[in-house]
CSV table of C-alpha atoms in Angstrom, one decimal:
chain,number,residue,atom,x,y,z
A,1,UNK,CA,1.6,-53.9,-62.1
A,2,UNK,CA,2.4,-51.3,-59.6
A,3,UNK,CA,6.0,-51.8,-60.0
A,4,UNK,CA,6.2,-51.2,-63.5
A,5,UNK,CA,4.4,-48.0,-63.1
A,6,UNK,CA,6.3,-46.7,-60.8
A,7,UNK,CA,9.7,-47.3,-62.5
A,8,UNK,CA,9.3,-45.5,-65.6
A,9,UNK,CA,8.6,-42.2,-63.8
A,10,UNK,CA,11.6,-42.7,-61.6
A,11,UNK,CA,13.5,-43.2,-64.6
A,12,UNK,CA,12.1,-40.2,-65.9
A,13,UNK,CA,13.3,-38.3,-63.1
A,14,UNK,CA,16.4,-39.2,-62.6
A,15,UNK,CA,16.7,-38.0,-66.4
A,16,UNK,CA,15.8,-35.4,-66.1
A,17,UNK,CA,17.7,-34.3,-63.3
A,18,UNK,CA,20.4,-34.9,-64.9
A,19,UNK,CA,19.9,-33.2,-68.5
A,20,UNK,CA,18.6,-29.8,-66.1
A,21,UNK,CA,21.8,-28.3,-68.3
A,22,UNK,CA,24.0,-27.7,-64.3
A,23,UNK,CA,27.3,-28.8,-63.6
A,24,UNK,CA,28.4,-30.5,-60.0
A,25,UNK,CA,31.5,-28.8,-58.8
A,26,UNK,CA,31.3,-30.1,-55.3
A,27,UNK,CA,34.5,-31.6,-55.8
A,28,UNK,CA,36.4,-28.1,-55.8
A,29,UNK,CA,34.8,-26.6,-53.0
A,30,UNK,CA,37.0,-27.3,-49.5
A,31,UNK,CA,37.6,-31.3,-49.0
A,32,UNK,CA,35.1,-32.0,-45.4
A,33,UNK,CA,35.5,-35.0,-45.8
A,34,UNK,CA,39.6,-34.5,-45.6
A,35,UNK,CA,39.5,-31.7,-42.5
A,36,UNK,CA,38.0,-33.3,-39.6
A,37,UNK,CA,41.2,-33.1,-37.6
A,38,UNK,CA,41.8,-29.6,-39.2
A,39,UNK,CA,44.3,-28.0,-42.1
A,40,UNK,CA,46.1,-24.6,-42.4
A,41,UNK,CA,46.1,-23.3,-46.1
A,42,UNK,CA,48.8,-20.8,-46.3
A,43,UNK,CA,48.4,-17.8,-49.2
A,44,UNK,CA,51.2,-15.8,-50.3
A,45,UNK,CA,50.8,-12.7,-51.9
A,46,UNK,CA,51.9,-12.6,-55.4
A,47,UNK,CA,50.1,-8.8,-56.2
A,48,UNK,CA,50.6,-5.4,-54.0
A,49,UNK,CA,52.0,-6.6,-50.5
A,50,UNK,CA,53.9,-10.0,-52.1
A,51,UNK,CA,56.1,-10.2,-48.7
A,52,UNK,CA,52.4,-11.4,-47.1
A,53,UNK,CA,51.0,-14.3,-45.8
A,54,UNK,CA,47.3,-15.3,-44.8
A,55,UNK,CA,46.5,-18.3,-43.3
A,56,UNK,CA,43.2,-20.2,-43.0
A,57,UNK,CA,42.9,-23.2,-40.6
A,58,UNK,CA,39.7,-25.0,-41.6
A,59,UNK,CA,38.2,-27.8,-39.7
A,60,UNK,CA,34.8,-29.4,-40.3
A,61,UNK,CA,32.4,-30.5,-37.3
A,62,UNK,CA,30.1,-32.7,-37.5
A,63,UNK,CA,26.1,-32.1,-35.7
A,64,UNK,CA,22.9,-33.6,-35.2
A,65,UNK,CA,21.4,-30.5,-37.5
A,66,UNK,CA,24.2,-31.0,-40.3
A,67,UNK,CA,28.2,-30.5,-41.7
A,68,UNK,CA,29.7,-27.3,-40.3
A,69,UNK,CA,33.5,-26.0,-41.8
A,70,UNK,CA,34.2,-23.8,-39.7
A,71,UNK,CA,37.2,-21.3,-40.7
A,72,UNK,CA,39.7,-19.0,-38.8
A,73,UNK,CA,41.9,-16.5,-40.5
A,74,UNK,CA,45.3,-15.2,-39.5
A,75,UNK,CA,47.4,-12.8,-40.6
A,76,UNK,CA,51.5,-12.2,-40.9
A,77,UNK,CA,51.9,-12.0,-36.9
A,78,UNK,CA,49.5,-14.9,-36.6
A,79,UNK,CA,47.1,-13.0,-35.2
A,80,UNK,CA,43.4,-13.8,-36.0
A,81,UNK,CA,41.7,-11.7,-38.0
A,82,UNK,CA,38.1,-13.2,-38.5
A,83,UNK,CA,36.3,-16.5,-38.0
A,84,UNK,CA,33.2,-18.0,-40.4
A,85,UNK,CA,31.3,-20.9,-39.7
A,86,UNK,CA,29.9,-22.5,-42.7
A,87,UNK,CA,27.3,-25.2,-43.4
A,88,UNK,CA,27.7,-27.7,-46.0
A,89,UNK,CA,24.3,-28.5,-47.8
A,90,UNK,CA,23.4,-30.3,-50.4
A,91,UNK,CA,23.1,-27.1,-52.7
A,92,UNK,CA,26.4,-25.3,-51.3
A,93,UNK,CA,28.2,-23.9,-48.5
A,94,UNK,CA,26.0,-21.0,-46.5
A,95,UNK,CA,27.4,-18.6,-44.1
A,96,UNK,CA,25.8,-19.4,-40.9
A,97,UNK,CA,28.0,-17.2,-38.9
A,98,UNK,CA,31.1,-14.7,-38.7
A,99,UNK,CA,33.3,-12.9,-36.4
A,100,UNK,CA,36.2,-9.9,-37.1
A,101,UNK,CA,39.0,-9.7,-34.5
A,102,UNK,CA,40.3,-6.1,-33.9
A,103,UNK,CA,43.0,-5.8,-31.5
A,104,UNK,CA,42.6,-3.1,-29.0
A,105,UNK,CA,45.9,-1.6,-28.8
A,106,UNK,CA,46.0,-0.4,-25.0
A,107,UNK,CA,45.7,-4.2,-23.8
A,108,UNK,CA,46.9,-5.8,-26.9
A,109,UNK,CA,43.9,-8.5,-26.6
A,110,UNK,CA,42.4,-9.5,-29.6
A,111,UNK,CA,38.2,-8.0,-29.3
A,112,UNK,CA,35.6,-10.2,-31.0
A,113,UNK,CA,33.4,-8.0,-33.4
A,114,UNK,CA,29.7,-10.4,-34.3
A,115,UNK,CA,28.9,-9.6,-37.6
A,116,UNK,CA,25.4,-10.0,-39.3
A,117,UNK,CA,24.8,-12.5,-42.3
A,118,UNK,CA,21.6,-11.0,-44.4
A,119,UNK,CA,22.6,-13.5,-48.0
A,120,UNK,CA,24.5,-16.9,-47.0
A,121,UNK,CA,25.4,-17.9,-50.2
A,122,UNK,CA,29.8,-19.0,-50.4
A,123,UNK,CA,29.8,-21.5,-52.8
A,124,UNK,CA,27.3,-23.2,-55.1
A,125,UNK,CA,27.5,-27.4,-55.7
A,126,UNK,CA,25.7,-27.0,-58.8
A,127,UNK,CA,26.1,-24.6,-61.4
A,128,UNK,CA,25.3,-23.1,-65.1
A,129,UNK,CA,27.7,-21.4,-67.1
A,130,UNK,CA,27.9,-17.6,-66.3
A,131,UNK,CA,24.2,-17.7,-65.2
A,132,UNK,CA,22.9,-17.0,-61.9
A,133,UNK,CA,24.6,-14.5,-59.4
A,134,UNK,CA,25.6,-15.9,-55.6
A,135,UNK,CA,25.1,-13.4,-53.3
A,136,UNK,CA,27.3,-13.2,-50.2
A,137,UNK,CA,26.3,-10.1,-47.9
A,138,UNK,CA,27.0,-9.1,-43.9
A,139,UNK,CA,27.2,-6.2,-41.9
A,140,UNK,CA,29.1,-4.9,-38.8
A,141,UNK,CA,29.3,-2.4,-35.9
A,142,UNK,CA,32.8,-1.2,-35.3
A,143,UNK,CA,33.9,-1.3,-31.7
A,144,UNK,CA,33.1,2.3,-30.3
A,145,UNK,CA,31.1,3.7,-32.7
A,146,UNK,CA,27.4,2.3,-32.2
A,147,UNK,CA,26.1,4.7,-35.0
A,148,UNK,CA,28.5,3.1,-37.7
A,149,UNK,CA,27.5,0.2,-40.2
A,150,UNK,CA,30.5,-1.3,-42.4
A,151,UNK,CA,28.6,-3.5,-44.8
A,152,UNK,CA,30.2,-6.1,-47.4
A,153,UNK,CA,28.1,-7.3,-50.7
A,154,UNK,CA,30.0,-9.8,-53.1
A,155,UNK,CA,28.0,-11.5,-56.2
A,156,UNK,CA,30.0,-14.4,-57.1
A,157,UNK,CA,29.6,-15.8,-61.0
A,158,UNK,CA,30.8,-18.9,-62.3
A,159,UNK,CA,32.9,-18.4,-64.9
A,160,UNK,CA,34.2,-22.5,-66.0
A,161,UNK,CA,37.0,-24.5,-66.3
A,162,UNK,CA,40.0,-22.2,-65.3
A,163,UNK,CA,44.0,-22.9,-65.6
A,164,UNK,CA,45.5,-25.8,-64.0
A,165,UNK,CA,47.2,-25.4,-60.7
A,166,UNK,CA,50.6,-26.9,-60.0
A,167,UNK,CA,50.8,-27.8,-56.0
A,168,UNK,CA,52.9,-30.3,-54.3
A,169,UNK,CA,54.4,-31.7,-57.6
A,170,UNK,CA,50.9,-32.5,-59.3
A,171,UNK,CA,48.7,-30.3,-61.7
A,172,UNK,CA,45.1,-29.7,-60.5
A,173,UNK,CA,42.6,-29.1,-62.6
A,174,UNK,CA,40.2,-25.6,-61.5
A,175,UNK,CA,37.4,-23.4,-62.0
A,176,UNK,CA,36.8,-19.8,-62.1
A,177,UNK,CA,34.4,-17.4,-60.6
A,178,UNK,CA,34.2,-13.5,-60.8
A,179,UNK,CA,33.8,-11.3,-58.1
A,180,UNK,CA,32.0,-8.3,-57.5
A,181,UNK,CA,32.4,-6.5,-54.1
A,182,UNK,CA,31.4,-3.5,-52.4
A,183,UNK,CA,32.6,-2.5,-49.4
A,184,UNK,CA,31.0,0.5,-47.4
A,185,UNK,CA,30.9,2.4,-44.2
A,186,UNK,CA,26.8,3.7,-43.8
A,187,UNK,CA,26.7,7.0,-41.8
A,188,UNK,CA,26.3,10.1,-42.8
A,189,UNK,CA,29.0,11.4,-45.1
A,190,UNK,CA,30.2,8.7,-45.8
A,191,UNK,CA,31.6,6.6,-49.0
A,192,UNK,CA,31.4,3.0,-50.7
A,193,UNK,CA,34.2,1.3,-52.4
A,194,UNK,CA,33.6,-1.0,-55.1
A,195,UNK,CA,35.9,-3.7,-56.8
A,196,UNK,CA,36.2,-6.5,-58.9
A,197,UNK,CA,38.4,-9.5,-59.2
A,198,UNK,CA,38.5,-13.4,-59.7
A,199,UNK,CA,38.6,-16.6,-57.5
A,200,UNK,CA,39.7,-20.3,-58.5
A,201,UNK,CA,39.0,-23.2,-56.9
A,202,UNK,CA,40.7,-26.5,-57.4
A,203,UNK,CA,39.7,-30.1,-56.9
A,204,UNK,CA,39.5,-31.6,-53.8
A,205,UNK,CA,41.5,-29.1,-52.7
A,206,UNK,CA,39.3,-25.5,-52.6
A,207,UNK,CA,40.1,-21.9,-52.8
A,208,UNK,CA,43.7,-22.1,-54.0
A,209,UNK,CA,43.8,-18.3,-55.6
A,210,UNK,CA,41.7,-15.0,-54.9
A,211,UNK,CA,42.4,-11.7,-56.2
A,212,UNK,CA,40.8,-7.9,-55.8
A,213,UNK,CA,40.8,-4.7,-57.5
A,214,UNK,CA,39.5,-1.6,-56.0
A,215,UNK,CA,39.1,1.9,-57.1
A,216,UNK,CA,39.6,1.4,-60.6
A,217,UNK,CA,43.2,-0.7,-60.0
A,218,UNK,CA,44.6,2.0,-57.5
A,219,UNK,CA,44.6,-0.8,-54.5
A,220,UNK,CA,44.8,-3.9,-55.5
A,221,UNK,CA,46.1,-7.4,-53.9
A,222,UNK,CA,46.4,-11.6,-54.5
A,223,UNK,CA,46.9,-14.6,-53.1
A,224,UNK,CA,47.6,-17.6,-54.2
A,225,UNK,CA,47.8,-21.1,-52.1
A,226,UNK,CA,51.6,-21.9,-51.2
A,227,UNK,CA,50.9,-25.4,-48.9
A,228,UNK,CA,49.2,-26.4,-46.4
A,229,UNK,CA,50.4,-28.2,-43.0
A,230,UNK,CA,48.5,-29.1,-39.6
A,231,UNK,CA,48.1,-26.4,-36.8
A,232,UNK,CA,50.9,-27.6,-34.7
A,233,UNK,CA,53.2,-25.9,-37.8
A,234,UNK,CA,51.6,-22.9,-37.3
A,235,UNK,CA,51.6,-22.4,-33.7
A,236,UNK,CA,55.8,-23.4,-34.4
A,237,UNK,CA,55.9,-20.6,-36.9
A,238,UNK,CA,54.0,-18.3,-34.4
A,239,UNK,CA,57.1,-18.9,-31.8
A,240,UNK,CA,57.2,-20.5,-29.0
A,241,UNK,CA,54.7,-19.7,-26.2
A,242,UNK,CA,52.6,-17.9,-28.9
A,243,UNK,CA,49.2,-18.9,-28.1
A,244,UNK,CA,47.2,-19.4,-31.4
A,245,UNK,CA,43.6,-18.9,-31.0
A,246,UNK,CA,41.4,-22.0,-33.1
């Protein structure tokens, strides 16, 4: 008799966990399960600067207290610019921790800047249709200025099904989100830019175009995914003897 108690309500439930009116879009986000030995995804620009080229090598590790993706940026010298190590959970990825990369230009070595996450949110698994805001904020010290605070807010909001995405031959299907993001240096005197723009993701493939807008459309930029290849094709592209820091 205590079986058939206990069923119903399970079936109950599961229903209504499913019929709770959210969408899984798991499958777009970054494929973990795909980047244990590492990828580069290689963005060229296609608005302002379309000569450049961003690269992201993104690897996941695996630990005893979860799924980590960790990712490192590089710009058109293959240089690195920042690093972010995410944690994949069972409601999305959260930013667990960041670093910016300035180069000090009397030694020409690359300086590690920690930054501080206050709102982990990257990427949600489950989602309602242009409800709910993701909130993604952090906050710096630049190097030689201990009185100085750059910040960074972005509100992500899911906008659906977006355009398909031709890559490597095939056509992907993707989804859409907005972007709102401030940007702002807080010391006395000082200003914050604001900007807007759009990001699509595609499945089981991830982030395959971004784009911003600041100051009303006088600086804006995009990227869209060109390939991807394994780090040795970057460190070939760097040059030879270029060491390429992972």
């Amino acid at each position: 008799m205590y079986l058939f108690r206990v069923v119903p309500v399970l079936l109950l439930a599961l229903l209504f966990a499913c019929s709770d009116g959210r969408r899984n879009i798991e499958d777009y986000y970054f494929p973990s399960g795909q980047l244990a030995t590492g990828r580069v995804y290689a963005y060229a620009g296609v608005e302002g600067d379309t000569s450049d080229r961003r690269y992201w090598y993104y690897r996941t590790i695996p630990r005893d207290s979860g799924l980590f993706l960790v990712g490192t940026q590089y710009d058109h010298a293959f240089e690195v610019v920042q690093m972010l190590r995410e944690k994949i959970v069972a409601s999305g990825a959260l930013a667990r921790e960041s670093f910016l990369y300035e180069t000090d230009p009397n030694t020409g070595v690359a300086r590690q800047i920690p930054a501080v996450i206050e709102a982990p949110d990257l990427f949600p698994f489950r989602v309602r249709d242009s409800l709910g805001v993701f909130l993604f904020r952090m906050h710096y010290q630049p190097p030689g200025d201990s009185l100085a605070t750059i910040y960074v807010i972005r509100n992500r909001r899911f906008l659906g099904d977006g355009p398909d995405f031709e890559f490597n031959g095939k056509t992907v299907p993707t989804i859409r989100f907005s972007v709102r993001e401030a940007i702002g240096h807080d010391r006395e005197g000082a200003s914050e830019f604001e900007g807007e723009g759009e990001e699509w993701y595609a499945r089981d493939l991830g982030l395959v175009f971004y784009r911003r807008s600041f100051s009303g459309g006088k600086f804006r930029y995009a990227y869209r995914l060109q390939e991807t290849f394994a780090m040795q094709e970057l460190e070939r592209r760097a040059g030879q003897g270029k060491q390429i820091k992972k």
